CSV table of C-alpha atoms and ligand atoms in Angstrom, one decimal:
chain,number,residue,atom,x,y,z
H,1,MET,CA,129.0,142.3,101.9
H,2,SER,CA,126.7,142.0,98.9
H,3,TRP,CA,127.0,144.6,96.1
H,4,TRP,CA,123.5,145.9,96.7
H,5,GLN,CA,123.8,146.4,100.5
H,6,THR,CA,124.1,149.8,102.0
H,7,ASP,CA,126.2,151.0,105.0
H,8,HIS,CA,126.8,154.2,107.0
H,9,THR,CA,128.3,155.9,103.9
H,10,HIS,CA,124.8,155.9,102.4
H,11,ASP,CA,123.2,157.7,105.3
H,12,ALA,CA,121.0,160.5,103.9
H,13,GLY,CA,121.7,162.5,107.0
H,14,ALA,CA,125.5,162.5,106.6
H,15,ARG,CA,127.0,166.0,106.3
H,16,SER,CA,130.4,167.1,104.9
H,17,TRP,CA,132.4,170.1,106.0
H,18,VAL,CA,133.3,170.7,102.3
H,19,PRO,CA,131.4,173.9,101.4
H,20,GLY,CA,128.6,173.2,98.8
H,21,ALA,CA,128.8,169.4,99.2
H,22,ASP,CA,125.6,168.9,101.2
H,23,GLY,CA,122.6,168.8,98.9
H,24,HIS,CA,124.8,169.1,95.8
H,25,PRO,CA,122.7,167.7,92.9
H,26,ASP,CA,125.5,165.4,91.6
H,27,PHE,CA,128.3,165.1,94.2
H,28,PRO,CA,127.2,165.0,97.8
H,29,VAL,CA,129.5,163.0,100.2
H,30,GLN,CA,127.3,159.9,99.5
H,31,ASN,CA,128.7,159.7,95.9
H,32,LEU,CA,132.5,160.2,95.9
H,33,PRO,CA,133.1,159.3,92.2
H,34,LEU,CA,136.6,158.8,90.8
H,35,GLY,CA,138.1,160.8,88.0
H,36,LEU,CA,141.3,162.0,86.5
H,37,PHE,CA,142.3,165.7,86.6
H,38,SER,CA,145.1,168.1,86.4
H,39,ASP,CA,145.6,171.7,87.5
H,40,GLY,CA,148.4,174.1,86.8
H,41,ASP,CA,151.6,172.4,85.8
H,42,SER,CA,150.8,169.0,87.4
H,43,GLY,CA,150.2,165.9,85.3
H,44,PRO,CA,146.9,164.0,85.3
H,45,ARG,CA,146.2,162.3,88.6
H,46,ALA,CA,143.3,160.7,90.5
H,47,GLY,CA,140.6,162.9,92.0
H,48,ILE,CA,137.3,162.6,93.7
H,49,ALA,CA,134.3,164.9,93.0
H,50,ILE,CA,132.9,166.4,96.2
H,51,GLY,CA,130.4,169.3,95.8
H,52,ASN,CA,132.0,171.9,93.6
H,53,HIS,CA,135.5,170.7,94.3
H,54,VAL,CA,137.9,168.0,93.1
H,55,LEU,CA,139.7,166.3,96.0
H,56,ASP,CA,143.3,165.5,95.0
H,57,LEU,CA,143.3,161.8,95.8
H,58,ALA,CA,146.8,161.2,94.5
H,59,GLY,CA,148.2,164.0,96.7
H,60,LEU,CA,146.2,162.8,99.7
H,61,ILE,CA,147.7,159.3,99.4
H,62,ASP,CA,151.2,160.6,98.8
H,63,SER,CA,151.0,162.7,101.9
H,64,GLY,CA,150.1,159.7,104.1
H,65,LEU,CA,146.6,160.9,104.9
H,66,LEU,CA,145.1,157.6,103.9
H,67,PRO,CA,147.7,155.4,105.6
H,68,GLU,CA,145.9,152.1,105.0
H,69,LEU,CA,145.9,152.9,101.2
H,70,ASP,CA,149.6,153.9,100.8
H,71,HIS,CA,150.0,151.1,98.3
H,72,LEU,CA,147.7,152.8,95.9
H,73,SER,CA,150.2,155.6,95.2
H,74,ASP,CA,151.6,153.9,92.0
H,75,PHE,CA,148.1,153.6,90.6
H,76,THR,CA,146.9,157.2,90.8
H,77,ARG,CA,148.8,159.0,88.0
H,78,GLU,CA,148.3,159.4,84.2
H,79,ARG,CA,145.4,156.9,84.0
H,80,LEU,CA,143.1,154.9,86.3
H,81,ASN,CA,143.2,151.5,84.6
H,82,GLU,CA,145.4,149.9,87.2
H,83,LEU,CA,143.4,151.4,90.1
H,84,LEU,CA,140.2,150.0,88.6
H,85,ALA,CA,141.8,146.6,88.2
H,86,LEU,CA,142.2,146.4,92.0
H,87,GLY,CA,138.5,145.8,92.4
H,88,ALA,CA,135.7,146.3,94.9
H,89,GLU,CA,137.6,145.7,98.2
H,90,VAL,CA,140.0,148.6,97.5
H,91,ARG,CA,137.2,150.8,96.2
H,92,ARG,CA,135.2,150.2,99.4
H,93,ALA,CA,138.2,150.9,101.6
H,94,LEU,CA,138.8,154.1,99.7
H,95,ARG,CA,135.2,155.1,100.0
H,96,HIS,CA,135.1,154.5,103.8
H,97,GLY,CA,138.4,156.3,104.3
H,98,LEU,CA,137.3,159.3,102.3
H,99,PHE,CA,133.9,159.4,103.9
H,100,ALA,CA,135.5,159.5,107.4
H,101,LEU,CA,137.9,162.4,106.3
H,102,LEU,CA,135.2,164.4,104.6
H,103,THR,CA,132.4,164.1,107.3
H,104,ASP,CA,134.5,164.8,110.4
H,105,ALA,CA,135.4,168.5,110.6
H,106,ARG,CA,138.5,167.7,112.7
H,107,HIS,CA,140.2,166.6,109.5
H,108,GLN,CA,139.4,169.8,107.7
H,109,PRO,CA,142.8,171.6,108.3
H,110,ALA,CA,144.7,168.6,106.9
H,111,ILE,CA,142.5,167.9,104.0
H,112,GLN,CA,141.5,171.4,102.9
H,113,PRO,CA,144.8,172.0,100.9
H,114,PHE,CA,143.9,169.1,98.7
H,115,LEU,CA,140.6,170.6,97.5
H,116,VAL,CA,140.7,172.1,94.0
H,117,PRO,CA,137.8,174.2,92.9
H,118,MET,CA,136.1,172.4,90.0
H,119,GLU,CA,136.5,175.3,87.6
H,120,LEU,CA,140.3,175.3,88.1
H,121,ALA,CA,140.5,171.5,87.4
H,122,GLU,CA,141.0,170.2,83.9
H,123,LEU,CA,139.3,166.8,83.6
H,124,HIS,CA,140.6,164.0,81.5
H,125,LEU,CA,139.3,160.7,80.2
H,126,PRO,CA,139.8,158.5,83.3
H,127,CYS,CA,141.1,155.4,81.5
H,128,GLU,CA,142.9,154.5,78.4
H,129,VAL,CA,140.1,152.7,76.7
H,130,GLY,CA,141.4,149.4,75.3
H,131,ASP,CA,138.1,148.2,73.9
H,132,TYR,CA,134.7,149.7,73.7
H,133,THR,CA,131.6,147.5,73.2
H,134,ASP,CA,128.1,149.0,72.6
H,135,PHE,CA,125.1,146.9,73.6
H,136,TYR,CA,121.5,147.3,72.6
H,137,ALA,CA,119.7,146.6,75.8
H,138,GLY,CA,117.0,149.3,75.7
H,139,ILE,CA,114.1,147.2,74.6
H,140,HIS,CA,111.7,150.1,73.8
H,141,HIS,CA,114.4,151.8,71.7
H,142,ALA,CA,115.1,148.5,69.9
H,143,THR,CA,111.4,148.1,69.2
H,144,ALA,CA,110.8,151.8,68.1
H,145,VAL,CA,113.8,151.8,65.8
H,146,GLY,CA,113.0,148.4,64.5
H,147,LYS,CA,109.5,149.7,63.6
H,148,LEU,CA,111.1,152.5,61.5
H,149,PHE,CA,113.3,150.1,59.6
H,150,ARG,CA,111.0,147.1,59.6
H,151,PRO,CA,107.4,148.0,60.3
H,152,ASP,CA,106.2,144.4,60.1
H,153,ASN,CA,108.9,142.9,62.3
H,154,PRO,CA,110.1,145.5,64.8
H,155,LEU,CA,111.8,143.3,67.4
H,156,LEU,CA,113.9,140.5,65.9
H,157,PRO,CA,113.3,137.1,67.5
H,158,ASN,CA,116.8,136.8,68.9
H,159,TYR,CA,116.4,140.0,71.0
H,160,ARG,CA,114.8,138.4,74.1
H,161,HIS,CA,117.4,135.6,74.1
H,162,VAL,CA,120.8,137.2,73.5
H,163,PRO,CA,122.2,140.6,74.6
H,164,ILE,CA,122.8,142.2,71.2
H,165,GLY,CA,125.9,144.3,70.8
H,166,TYR,CA,128.7,145.3,68.5
H,167,HIS,CA,132.4,146.2,68.9
H,168,GLY,CA,132.7,150.0,68.9
H,169,ARG,CA,135.7,152.1,68.3
H,170,ALA,CA,137.8,153.0,71.4
H,171,SER,CA,139.9,155.6,69.6
H,172,SER,CA,137.0,158.1,69.3
H,173,VAL,CA,135.8,158.0,72.9
H,174,VAL,CA,136.2,161.5,74.2
H,175,LEU,CA,135.3,163.5,77.3
H,176,THR,CA,132.3,165.8,77.8
H,177,GLY,CA,132.7,169.2,76.2
H,178,THR,CA,134.5,168.0,73.2
H,179,PRO,CA,132.9,169.6,70.1
H,180,VAL,CA,131.1,167.1,67.8
H,181,LYS,CA,132.3,167.5,64.2
H,182,ARG,CA,129.5,166.6,61.8
H,183,PRO,CA,130.9,163.6,60.0
H,184,GLN,CA,130.8,163.1,56.2
H,185,GLY,CA,129.9,159.8,54.7
H,186,GLN,CA,127.8,157.9,52.1
H,187,LEU,CA,124.2,159.0,52.3
H,188,PRO,CA,121.5,157.0,50.7
H,189,GLY,CA,119.6,158.4,47.7
H,190,ALA,CA,117.1,157.3,45.1
H,191,ASP,CA,119.8,157.2,42.5
H,192,GLY,CA,122.4,155.6,44.6
H,193,PRO,CA,124.6,157.0,47.3
H,194,ARG,CA,126.1,160.4,47.4
H,195,PHE,CA,128.9,161.8,49.6
H,196,GLY,CA,128.5,164.6,52.1
H,197,PRO,CA,128.0,165.7,55.7
H,198,THR,CA,125.3,163.7,57.5
H,199,GLU,CA,121.9,165.4,57.5
H,200,ARG,CA,120.5,163.2,60.3
H,201,LEU,CA,122.9,163.6,63.2
H,202,ASP,CA,121.4,162.1,66.3
H,203,LEU,CA,122.2,161.4,70.0
H,204,GLU,CA,121.9,158.2,71.9
H,205,LEU,CA,121.4,158.4,75.6
H,206,GLU,CA,123.2,155.5,77.2
H,207,LEU,CA,124.9,154.5,80.4
H,208,GLY,CA,128.6,153.7,80.1
H,209,VAL,CA,130.2,151.0,82.2
H,210,TRP,CA,133.9,151.0,83.2
H,211,ILE,CA,135.3,147.5,83.6
H,212,GLY,CA,137.5,146.8,86.6
H,213,PRO,CA,139.3,143.5,87.1
H,214,GLY,CA,139.4,141.6,83.8
H,215,ASN,CA,139.4,137.9,83.0
H,216,SER,CA,142.0,135.8,81.2
H,217,MET,CA,141.3,134.6,77.6
H,218,GLY,CA,139.3,131.4,77.7
H,219,SER,CA,137.9,131.9,81.2
H,220,PRO,CA,134.3,133.3,81.0
H,221,ILE,CA,133.0,135.4,83.9
H,222,PRO,CA,130.0,133.7,85.5
H,223,LEU,CA,126.9,135.9,86.0
H,224,ALA,CA,127.0,135.3,89.8
H,225,THR,CA,130.4,137.2,90.1
H,226,ALA,CA,130.0,139.5,87.1
H,227,ASN,CA,129.4,142.5,89.5
H,228,GLU,CA,133.0,142.1,90.7
H,229,HIS,CA,134.2,143.1,87.3
H,230,VAL,CA,132.3,146.4,87.1
H,231,ALA,CA,134.3,149.3,88.4
H,232,GLY,CA,131.7,152.0,87.8
H,233,PHE,CA,129.3,153.9,85.6
H,234,CYS,CA,129.2,157.1,83.5
H,235,LEU,CA,126.9,158.7,80.9
H,236,LEU,CA,127.6,157.8,77.3
H,237,ASN,CA,126.3,159.6,74.2
H,238,ASP,CA,126.8,157.4,71.1
H,239,TRP,CA,126.4,160.1,68.5
H,240,SER,CA,124.9,158.6,65.4
H,241,ALA,CA,124.6,159.5,61.7
H,242,ARG,CA,121.2,158.0,60.9
H,243,ASP,CA,121.5,158.4,57.1
H,244,VAL,CA,124.9,156.7,57.0
H,245,GLN,CA,123.6,154.0,59.3
H,246,ALA,CA,120.5,153.2,57.2
H,247,TRP,CA,122.7,152.7,54.1
H,248,GLU,CA,125.6,150.7,55.7
H,249,TYR,CA,124.0,148.7,58.5
H,250,GLN,CA,123.2,145.5,56.6
H,251,PRO,CA,124.5,142.9,56.9
H,252,LEU,CA,127.1,143.5,59.6
H,253,GLY,CA,125.7,146.3,61.7
H,254,PRO,CA,126.9,149.9,62.6
H,255,PHE,CA,130.2,151.1,61.3
H,256,LEU,CA,131.0,154.7,60.3
H,257,ALA,CA,127.6,155.9,61.4
H,258,LYS,CA,128.8,155.5,65.0
H,259,ASN,CA,132.6,155.5,65.0
H,260,PHE,CA,133.3,159.2,64.6
H,261,GLN,CA,132.8,160.2,68.2
H,262,THR,CA,131.4,158.8,71.5
H,263,THR,CA,131.2,161.2,74.4
H,264,VAL,CA,131.4,160.2,78.1
H,265,SER,CA,131.0,162.0,81.4
H,266,PRO,CA,134.2,162.4,83.4
H,267,TRP,CA,133.4,160.7,86.7
H,268,ILE,CA,133.3,157.0,87.5
H,269,VAL,CA,130.2,156.6,89.7
H,270,THR,CA,131.1,153.4,91.7
H,271,PRO,CA,128.8,150.4,92.2
H,272,GLU,CA,129.2,151.1,96.0
H,273,ALA,CA,127.7,154.6,95.5
H,274,LEU,CA,124.8,153.1,93.5
H,275,ALA,CA,124.0,150.4,96.0
H,276,PRO,CA,120.9,152.2,97.4
H,277,PHE,CA,119.5,152.5,93.9
H,278,ARG,CA,119.6,148.9,93.0
H,279,GLY,CA,116.3,147.0,92.4
H,280,PRO,CA,114.7,144.4,90.3
H,281,ALA,CA,115.9,143.9,86.8
H,282,PHE,CA,113.5,144.3,83.8
H,283,ALA,CA,110.3,142.3,84.6
H,284,ARG,CA,109.7,139.8,81.8
H,285,GLY,CA,106.1,139.0,81.0
H,286,ALA,CA,104.8,135.4,81.3
H,287,ASP,CA,104.8,135.1,77.6
H,288,GLU,CA,108.5,136.1,77.3
H,289,PRO,CA,111.3,133.5,77.2
H,290,GLN,CA,113.4,133.1,80.3
H,291,PRO,CA,117.1,133.6,79.7
H,292,LEU,CA,119.4,130.6,79.2
H,293,PRO,CA,121.0,129.4,82.4
H,294,TYR,CA,124.3,131.3,81.9
H,295,LEU,CA,122.2,134.5,81.8
H,296,ALA,CA,119.9,133.7,84.7
H,297,ASP,CA,120.7,134.4,88.4
H,298,ALA,CA,118.2,135.1,91.2
H,299,ASP,CA,120.4,137.8,92.8
H,300,ASP,CA,120.9,139.6,89.5
H,301,ALA,CA,117.1,139.5,88.8
H,302,ALA,CA,116.4,140.9,92.2
H,303,HIS,CA,119.1,143.6,92.4
H,304,GLY,CA,120.5,144.0,88.9
H,305,GLY,CA,118.3,147.0,88.0
H,306,LEU,CA,119.2,150.7,88.7
H,307,ALA,CA,116.7,153.5,89.7
H,308,LEU,CA,118.0,156.3,87.5
H,309,GLU,CA,116.2,159.4,86.2
H,310,LEU,CA,117.5,160.2,82.7
H,311,GLY,CA,117.2,163.4,80.7
H,312,VAL,CA,118.0,164.9,77.2
H,313,TRP,CA,118.6,168.6,77.0
H,314,LEU,CA,119.0,170.9,74.0
H,315,GLN,CA,120.1,174.6,73.6
H,316,THR,CA,120.4,175.8,70.1
H,317,ARG,CA,122.7,178.7,69.0
H,318,ALA,CA,119.7,181.0,68.7
H,319,MET,CA,118.5,180.1,72.2
H,320,ARG,CA,122.0,180.8,73.5
H,321,GLU,CA,122.1,184.2,71.8
H,322,ALA,CA,118.7,185.0,73.1
H,323,GLY,CA,119.8,184.1,76.7
H,324,LEU,CA,117.3,181.2,76.8
H,325,PRO,CA,118.3,178.2,78.9
H,326,GLU,CA,118.5,174.7,77.6
H,327,VAL,CA,115.1,172.9,77.1
H,328,ARG,CA,114.4,169.3,78.3
H,329,LEU,CA,113.5,167.1,75.4
H,330,SER,CA,112.9,163.9,77.3
H,331,ALA,CA,112.7,162.3,80.8
H,332,GLY,CA,113.2,158.6,81.0
H,333,THR,CA,114.4,155.9,83.5
H,334,ALA,CA,116.9,153.1,83.3
H,335,GLY,CA,114.1,150.6,83.9
H,336,ALA,CA,113.9,150.1,80.1
H,337,LEU,CA,117.1,148.0,80.1
H,338,TYR,CA,116.1,144.5,79.1
H,339,TRP,CA,119.6,143.1,80.1
H,340,THR,CA,121.5,144.0,83.3
H,341,VAL,CA,125.1,145.1,83.1
H,342,GLN,CA,126.1,141.9,84.8
H,343,GLN,CA,124.4,139.9,82.1
H,344,MET,CA,126.3,141.9,79.5
H,345,VAL,CA,129.6,141.0,81.3
H,346,ALA,CA,128.7,137.3,81.5
H,347,HIS,CA,127.6,137.3,77.8
H,348,HIS,CA,130.6,139.2,76.5
H,349,THR,CA,133.0,136.7,78.0
H,350,VAL,CA,131.0,133.4,77.7
H,351,GLY,CA,132.9,132.5,74.5
H,352,GLY,CA,136.3,133.2,76.2
H,353,CYS,CA,136.8,136.9,75.2
H,354,PRO,CA,139.0,138.6,77.8
H,355,LEU,CA,138.0,141.9,79.3
H,356,MET,CA,140.6,144.3,80.5
H,357,ALA,CA,140.5,147.0,83.2
H,358,GLY,CA,139.5,150.3,81.6
H,359,ASP,CA,137.4,148.6,78.9
H,360,LEU,CA,134.1,150.5,78.2
H,361,PHE,CA,130.6,149.2,77.6
H,362,GLY,CA,127.6,151.2,76.4
H,363,THR,CA,124.3,149.8,77.5
H,364,GLY,CA,122.5,150.8,74.3
H,365,THR,CA,120.0,153.7,74.0
H,366,VAL,CA,117.7,153.9,77.0
H,367,SER,CA,114.2,155.0,75.9
H,368,GLY,CA,111.0,154.7,77.8
H,369,GLU,CA,107.9,153.2,76.3
H,370,THR,CA,105.9,156.4,76.1
H,371,ALA,CA,106.3,159.8,74.3
H,372,GLY,CA,108.5,162.1,76.2
H,373,SER,CA,110.9,159.5,77.5
H,374,GLU,CA,112.9,158.7,74.3
H,375,GLY,CA,116.7,158.6,74.3
H,376,SER,CA,117.2,159.6,70.6
H,377,LEU,CA,115.8,162.2,68.2
H,378,LEU,CA,115.1,159.4,65.7
H,379,GLU,CA,112.4,158.2,68.1
H,380,MET,CA,111.2,161.6,69.3
H,381,THR,CA,110.6,162.8,65.8
H,382,HIS,CA,109.4,159.4,64.4
H,383,GLY,CA,112.2,159.1,62.0
H,384,GLY,CA,112.4,162.8,61.2
H,385,LYS,CA,108.7,163.1,60.2
H,386,GLN,CA,107.4,165.0,63.3
H,387,PRO,CA,109.7,168.0,64.1
H,388,ILE,CA,110.1,169.3,67.6
H,389,THR,CA,109.2,173.0,68.2
H,390,LEU,CA,111.6,174.9,70.5
H,391,PRO,CA,110.9,178.0,72.6
H,392,THR,CA,112.5,180.2,69.8
H,393,GLY,CA,110.0,178.8,67.3
H,394,GLU,CA,112.8,176.9,65.7
H,395,THR,CA,112.1,173.2,64.8
H,396,ARG,CA,114.4,170.2,65.0
H,397,THR,CA,114.2,166.7,63.5
H,398,PHE,CA,118.0,166.1,63.9
H,399,LEU,CA,120.8,168.1,65.3
H,400,GLN,CA,122.0,171.3,63.6
H,401,ASP,CA,125.3,173.1,63.8
H,402,GLY,CA,125.5,175.2,66.9
H,403,ASP,CA,123.2,172.9,68.9
H,404,CYS,CA,124.5,172.1,72.4
H,405,LEU,CA,123.1,168.7,73.5
H,406,ARG,CA,123.4,167.3,77.0
H,407,ILE,CA,122.3,164.0,78.6
H,408,SER,CA,121.8,163.6,82.3
H,409,ALA,CA,121.3,160.9,84.9
H,410,ARG,CA,120.4,161.0,88.6
H,411,ALA,CA,120.0,158.2,91.0
H,412,VAL,CA,116.9,158.8,93.2
H,413,ARG,CA,115.3,156.7,95.9
H,414,ASP,CA,113.2,157.6,99.0
H,415,GLY,CA,115.3,157.7,102.1
H,416,PHE,CA,118.6,158.3,100.4
H,417,ALA,CA,120.5,161.3,99.2
H,418,PRO,CA,120.2,161.6,95.4
H,419,ILE,CA,123.4,161.4,93.4
H,420,GLY,CA,124.3,162.5,89.9
H,421,PHE,CA,126.7,161.6,87.1
H,422,GLY,CA,127.9,165.1,86.1
H,423,ASP,CA,128.1,166.6,82.7
H,424,CYS,CA,127.9,164.8,79.3
H,425,SER,CA,127.5,167.3,76.6
H,426,GLY,CA,128.8,168.5,73.2
H,427,GLU,CA,128.2,171.3,70.7
H,428,ILE,CA,127.7,170.3,67.1
H,429,ILE,CA,130.2,172.0,64.7
H,430,GLY,CA,130.1,171.9,60.9
R,1,CA,CA1,124.3,152.9,70.6
């Protein structure tokens, strides 16, 4: 079965007996994302988000309720790296098994004891992140940021040929809800650098990609099979200190401006769940170069894109104190990704670099071409020159202490049940 084909588990009419699952904005029975949770005295174990509950997958397997998947028992505790390494066939068997249990009310008496209300579950980073690589595939973001740094030459000539990226820092990848401590660093000034807390703290709305089966060193992953190495997707906020970045980025790229914290959403939304939302990759104009052969594949061009609605949301401390809800700062789509995730996998490994299960990719900031669809404040405020006015009358160019910033993604297509990614947020603290 091809990675973009749908089956009965995508039926928009499917109903679950789990209360609150049908029509849930993120986790109806058509999604079934994987995560790691604990409750009470138990250690972290595998769970599945369904409506407002976490289904204790580890407990379910240990109790023999998914008999064909008994062999997964050893892979469902402490971290999910080994489970992700098993690949698409196991994920699909799991999805089909869970879908059957959760849609047929005859299973309710046996399964109900394994449902944990979401508010009682503590969620954990699903994998030990061995390596984290951040790409730069949002072409409108690359162009807009390039304009700020180099007005005459916004998009460098290599951009349309090579998926640009840098090796990020795995040790500072954290789960949603973790406060964001404003980093200190070298800030540029007219009389040379000074040291202090960043004054230009920004977000970057990105998709995260969890790697499943890896490759051995020296054995590149061809584009045609790159999808087999992708275990799932999450939201990723690559918090960025723009003043630090402007001073340090030449000649080797981002360093301290982006290594203090990266926040991800807790759930791994599988490629199987996203199959209905596949579509054409970025459409290149006739005057644009075609990718080199190792980055060109007809199936990837036809199905490598994702139909996602993206959002950036802000609630300041004053808004919170006044009882005002968060305000939406932008509404974009994933159509702005110039390179597909499969192209990123193929490119990352083409020189022989091994990927490992639980490695994390960021796609790069996803911004639309027009105002109102930007994935960073740097773009929304034109480099800090045009402040945003909020419902309280406050203004923002960059993030202030007490601000709560959230990014969101939802997969939407006519004829299918929309699915979401869950929470990816953080409060800025001084
Ligand atoms: Ca980034």
